[in-house]
Structure formats: C-alpha cells, structure tokens
Short mmCIF file of C-alpha atoms in Angstrom, two decimals:
data_model
loop_
_atom_site.label_atom_id
_atom_site.label_comp_id
_atom_site.label_asym_id
_atom_site.label_seq_id
_atom_site.Cartn_x
_atom_site.Cartn_y
_atom_site.Cartn_z
CA MET T 36 48.88 -278.44 -92.69
CA LYS T 37 49.59 -276.00 -89.86
CA SER T 38 46.60 -275.30 -87.65
CA LYS T 39 45.40 -271.74 -87.10
CA ARG T 40 45.94 -270.09 -83.76
CA TYR T 41 43.41 -267.70 -82.36
CA PHE T 42 44.09 -264.86 -79.96
CA ASN T 43 41.80 -263.92 -77.14
CA THR T 44 42.23 -261.92 -73.96
CA THR T 45 43.81 -264.85 -72.14
CA GLY T 46 46.39 -265.63 -74.81
CA PHE T 47 46.78 -267.79 -77.92
CA CYS T 48 44.56 -270.82 -78.28
CA ASP T 49 45.25 -273.78 -80.53
CA PRO T 50 41.88 -275.01 -81.89
CA GLU T 51 43.16 -278.60 -81.88
CA ILE T 52 43.43 -278.66 -78.10
CA HIS T 53 41.34 -275.70 -76.89
CA TYR T 54 37.76 -274.64 -77.33
CA MET T 55 36.73 -271.18 -76.26
CA ILE T 56 33.06 -270.33 -75.92
CA ASP T 57 32.16 -266.81 -77.01
CA PRO T 58 31.79 -264.91 -73.70
CA LEU T 59 29.20 -262.64 -75.33
CA ARG T 60 26.88 -265.49 -76.28
CA ASN T 61 23.34 -264.92 -75.01
CA GLN T 62 24.29 -261.41 -73.93
CA SER T 63 21.80 -259.53 -76.11
CA ILE T 64 20.55 -257.69 -73.00
CA ILE T 65 23.95 -255.97 -72.70
CA PHE T 66 23.87 -254.75 -76.29
CA ASP T 67 20.27 -253.65 -75.82
CA MET T 68 21.21 -251.54 -72.77
CA ILE T 69 24.14 -250.00 -74.63
CA GLU T 70 21.87 -249.09 -77.52
CA LYS T 71 19.42 -247.50 -75.07
CA ARG T 72 22.23 -245.58 -73.29
CA GLN T 73 21.61 -247.37 -70.03
CA TYR T 74 23.96 -247.83 -67.08
CA PHE T 75 24.16 -251.30 -65.55
CA THR T 76 26.07 -253.60 -63.21
CA ILE T 77 27.67 -257.00 -63.68
CA HIS T 78 28.46 -259.02 -60.57
CA ALA T 79 29.69 -262.59 -60.18
CA PRO T 80 32.25 -264.57 -58.16
CA ARG T 81 35.93 -264.58 -59.10
CA GLN T 82 37.14 -266.79 -61.96
CA THR T 83 33.77 -266.74 -63.72
CA GLY T 84 34.90 -264.82 -66.81
CA LYS T 85 33.90 -261.25 -65.97
CA THR T 86 37.14 -259.69 -67.19
CA THR T 87 37.14 -261.81 -70.36
CA LEU T 88 33.58 -260.69 -71.01
CA LEU T 89 34.50 -257.03 -70.56
CA HIS T 90 37.52 -257.21 -72.87
CA GLU T 91 35.61 -259.04 -75.58
CA LEU T 92 32.77 -256.54 -75.31
CA ALA T 93 35.05 -253.50 -75.58
CA HIS T 94 37.03 -254.93 -78.49
CA ARG T 95 33.84 -255.84 -80.35
CA LEU T 96 32.28 -252.41 -79.84
CA ASN T 97 35.46 -250.68 -81.01
CA LYS T 98 35.77 -252.95 -84.04
CA GLU T 99 32.18 -252.31 -85.08
CA GLY T 100 32.99 -248.60 -84.99
CA ASN T 101 29.86 -247.12 -83.44
CA TYR T 102 31.27 -246.58 -79.96
CA ILE T 103 34.49 -245.86 -78.10
CA SER T 104 34.90 -248.47 -75.38
CA VAL T 105 37.52 -248.96 -72.66
CA VAL T 106 37.82 -251.39 -69.76
CA PHE T 107 39.75 -250.23 -66.71
CA SER T 108 40.13 -251.19 -63.07
CA VAL T 109 39.63 -248.84 -60.12
CA GLU T 110 41.47 -251.19 -57.76
CA SER T 111 44.43 -248.80 -57.44
CA ALA T 112 42.16 -246.59 -55.31
CA GLY T 113 40.91 -249.49 -53.22
CA TYR T 114 42.30 -248.86 -49.75
CA ARG T 115 40.77 -247.18 -46.72
CA SER T 116 43.33 -244.43 -46.03
CA ILE T 117 43.08 -242.80 -49.47
CA THR T 118 41.58 -239.31 -49.90
CA GLU T 119 38.92 -238.56 -52.49
CA GLU T 120 41.28 -236.31 -54.48
CA THR T 121 43.99 -238.97 -54.58
CA ALA T 122 41.43 -241.61 -55.54
CA ASN T 123 40.19 -239.47 -58.44
CA SER T 124 43.77 -239.06 -59.64
CA LYS T 125 44.51 -242.80 -59.44
CA ILE T 126 41.28 -243.75 -61.20
CA ILE T 127 41.92 -241.23 -63.98
CA ASP T 128 45.48 -242.57 -64.38
CA SER T 129 44.14 -246.12 -64.62
CA LEU T 130 41.65 -245.09 -67.31
CA TYR T 131 44.29 -243.24 -69.30
CA GLU T 132 46.77 -246.13 -69.16
CA SER T 133 44.11 -248.68 -70.18
CA CYS T 134 43.21 -246.74 -73.32
CA GLU T 135 46.33 -248.10 -75.02
CA LEU T 136 44.85 -251.61 -74.90
CA PHE T 137 41.57 -250.70 -76.58
CA ILE T 138 41.56 -247.55 -78.70
CA SER T 139 43.82 -245.57 -81.02
CA LYS T 140 45.76 -242.62 -79.64
CA GLU T 141 43.58 -239.92 -81.20
CA LEU T 142 40.61 -241.18 -79.19
CA TRP T 143 42.32 -241.05 -75.80
CA PRO T 144 41.24 -238.51 -73.18
CA LYS T 145 43.72 -235.66 -72.83
CA LYS T 146 46.17 -236.33 -70.03
CA SER T 147 46.72 -232.58 -69.66
CA LEU T 148 43.14 -232.22 -68.42
CA ALA T 149 43.88 -234.28 -65.34
CA ASP T 150 45.54 -232.32 -62.56
CA GLU T 151 45.57 -233.25 -58.89
CA LYS T 152 42.25 -231.51 -58.27
CA CYS T 153 40.43 -232.78 -61.35
CA SER T 154 37.38 -234.87 -60.50
CA LEU T 155 36.49 -238.04 -62.37
CA GLN T 156 33.24 -236.42 -63.46
CA THR T 157 35.03 -233.42 -64.99
CA TYR T 158 37.55 -235.66 -66.73
CA LEU T 159 34.78 -237.76 -68.27
CA ASN T 160 32.85 -234.59 -69.21
CA ASN T 161 35.85 -233.29 -71.12
CA TRP T 162 36.59 -236.61 -72.80
CA ALA T 163 33.01 -237.21 -73.97
CA GLY T 164 32.73 -233.63 -75.17
CA SER T 165 35.80 -234.02 -77.38
CA GLN T 166 34.57 -237.16 -79.18
CA LYS T 167 32.13 -237.69 -82.04
CA LYS T 168 31.17 -241.21 -80.95
CA PRO T 169 29.46 -242.16 -77.68
CA ILE T 170 31.65 -243.72 -75.00
CA VAL T 171 30.98 -247.08 -73.34
CA LEU T 172 33.00 -247.26 -70.14
CA LEU T 173 33.46 -250.54 -68.27
CA LEU T 174 34.69 -250.12 -64.66
CA ASP T 175 36.15 -253.30 -63.20
CA GLU T 176 36.72 -254.02 -59.47
CA ILE T 177 34.26 -251.29 -58.48
CA ASP T 178 33.62 -252.94 -55.12
CA SER T 179 37.29 -252.64 -54.16
CA LEU T 180 36.55 -249.01 -53.22
CA TYR T 181 35.77 -248.01 -49.63
CA ASP T 182 33.81 -245.46 -47.68
CA ASP T 183 33.80 -241.87 -48.97
CA VAL T 184 35.71 -242.80 -52.11
CA LEU T 185 33.06 -245.33 -53.12
CA VAL T 186 30.28 -242.84 -52.41
CA SER T 187 32.12 -240.10 -54.29
CA VAL T 188 32.64 -242.22 -57.42
CA LEU T 189 29.03 -243.40 -57.50
CA ARG T 190 27.74 -239.84 -57.03
CA GLN T 191 29.99 -238.49 -59.77
CA LEU T 192 28.73 -241.14 -62.19
CA ARG T 193 25.14 -240.40 -61.21
CA ASN T 194 25.63 -236.64 -61.55
CA GLY T 195 27.07 -237.02 -65.03
CA PHE T 196 24.24 -239.27 -66.20
CA GLN T 197 22.04 -236.44 -67.47
CA GLY T 198 24.83 -235.14 -69.71
CA ARG T 199 25.19 -238.32 -71.74
CA PRO T 200 26.05 -238.97 -74.53
CA LYS T 201 27.54 -235.63 -75.64
CA HIS T 202 29.01 -234.60 -72.29
CA PHE T 203 29.38 -237.89 -70.42
CA PRO T 204 29.80 -241.57 -71.31
CA SER T 205 26.71 -242.94 -73.01
CA THR T 206 26.87 -246.20 -71.07
CA ILE T 207 28.76 -247.17 -67.91
CA ALA T 208 28.96 -250.65 -66.40
CA LEU T 209 30.05 -251.27 -62.82
CA VAL T 210 31.65 -254.70 -62.54
CA GLY T 211 32.64 -256.56 -59.40
CA LEU T 212 31.85 -259.35 -56.98
CA ARG T 213 28.82 -257.67 -55.41
CA ASP T 214 25.53 -256.22 -56.57
CA VAL T 215 25.52 -252.42 -56.39
CA ARG T 216 22.67 -252.69 -53.88
CA GLU T 217 25.10 -254.30 -51.43
CA TYR T 218 27.69 -251.50 -51.66
CA LYS T 219 26.16 -249.72 -48.67
CA THR T 220 27.63 -252.48 -46.46
CA LYS T 221 31.11 -251.10 -47.28
CA VAL T 222 30.21 -247.52 -46.39
CA ARG T 223 30.32 -246.02 -42.88
CA PRO T 224 26.97 -246.28 -41.06
CA SER T 225 26.60 -242.48 -41.16
CA GLU T 226 27.05 -242.52 -44.95
CA VAL T 227 24.84 -245.41 -45.97
CA SER T 228 22.80 -243.35 -48.40
CA LEU T 229 24.25 -243.11 -51.88
CA GLY T 230 21.64 -240.60 -52.89
CA SER T 231 18.44 -240.99 -54.88
CA GLY T 232 17.89 -241.46 -58.55
CA SER T 233 20.60 -244.04 -59.25
CA PRO T 234 20.99 -244.54 -63.01
CA PHE T 235 22.20 -248.12 -62.59
CA ASN T 236 19.82 -250.97 -63.42
#
C-alpha cells in the first residue's frame, strides 16, 4: 500500500519518515486577536518557524473563507540608501507578487492603483475598500527596514488603523527578529519617536 504524502510550506513530507507538528497549535491568542481586529507583532530568532507559521495561518484563514490573508516580505526595501517613495513601490510590488501564492486573482489588489507616488497606506485603503471580506495582512522581515523608511511604514500602518476593516486591513502582523519596541534602535537618534497611539500589541 502506497503511503500518503502531505504538502506543507516546506515541501512534501512522507508520514513514514517525517512528522510535522502543526505550527498553529496553541496559537488561540492569534485567532482571538484576528477576530477582535487587533494588530500584533511576532518576533523570534531565525530558523524557529516564523515563516511556516505565517504561511499556515494565511492558508487556513483563506480556506475557512472569512478573511483574505496574504504573507509578504518587505525585505526588498531593506537598505539604507532607499527613498521613501521607492520603498513604498517595492513593498507594494512585493505584496502584489505574493498574492499569487495565497488568494485567487479576483481578490488581488489592483496593480493599476500603484504608481510611483502611491503610498502603502493609499494602496491598502483602495484594496480593502474593494473587498467584501476583511483583510489579514502578515508582513515578514519588518525589521529589515531602516531609518525614515521604517518610520514611514509604521506611521502609515498606524494612520490606517482607524479605517479598518472597510478601508484598511482588519488585522496586520509585523513579523521579524526583534520586538517592535526595539525598532527605535534602528532609527536615527533625531527620529527615535515613532509617534503615539501605536495600534500594535
């Protein structure tokens, strides 16, 4: 009798020689925050399963059908010489390209809405406003961003918070190696303040 093979985000696993623990086990707090439309952070060292967790979470949410969920990395904007406008463009491109891995074409944000001067906040406003289901957005490698770009992204996410879920993602997770409270160490001394009223728990 041929054994079944199971697919996960890291590839095919043969149950006779592999055992994969559900990365969402004991993660009821995440589902509770999503249900309450909260924003949150996930931080842990490399090779601890963060990306696997994110992919499993997005796929499960999409399969259950109550949310639209996408995982994408902002690492393409993670270098010091980049301008805020270029960073917005690269982050939007990364989001758009990642949609193919998680959701059907009719749920994608419109590429035509993203020009060189389009902000991430505006792009997310337009995407959320065009959908009937709330969006759960999972941003990986958030702490790869530097200086003004990091501040700009965090402020845009904070500014859009009040518009959720009809005009901004219902839930956003920032995922990386560091706690969001440590991000100020990557910002210029004159720009240490990220503003008040952070929506991230």
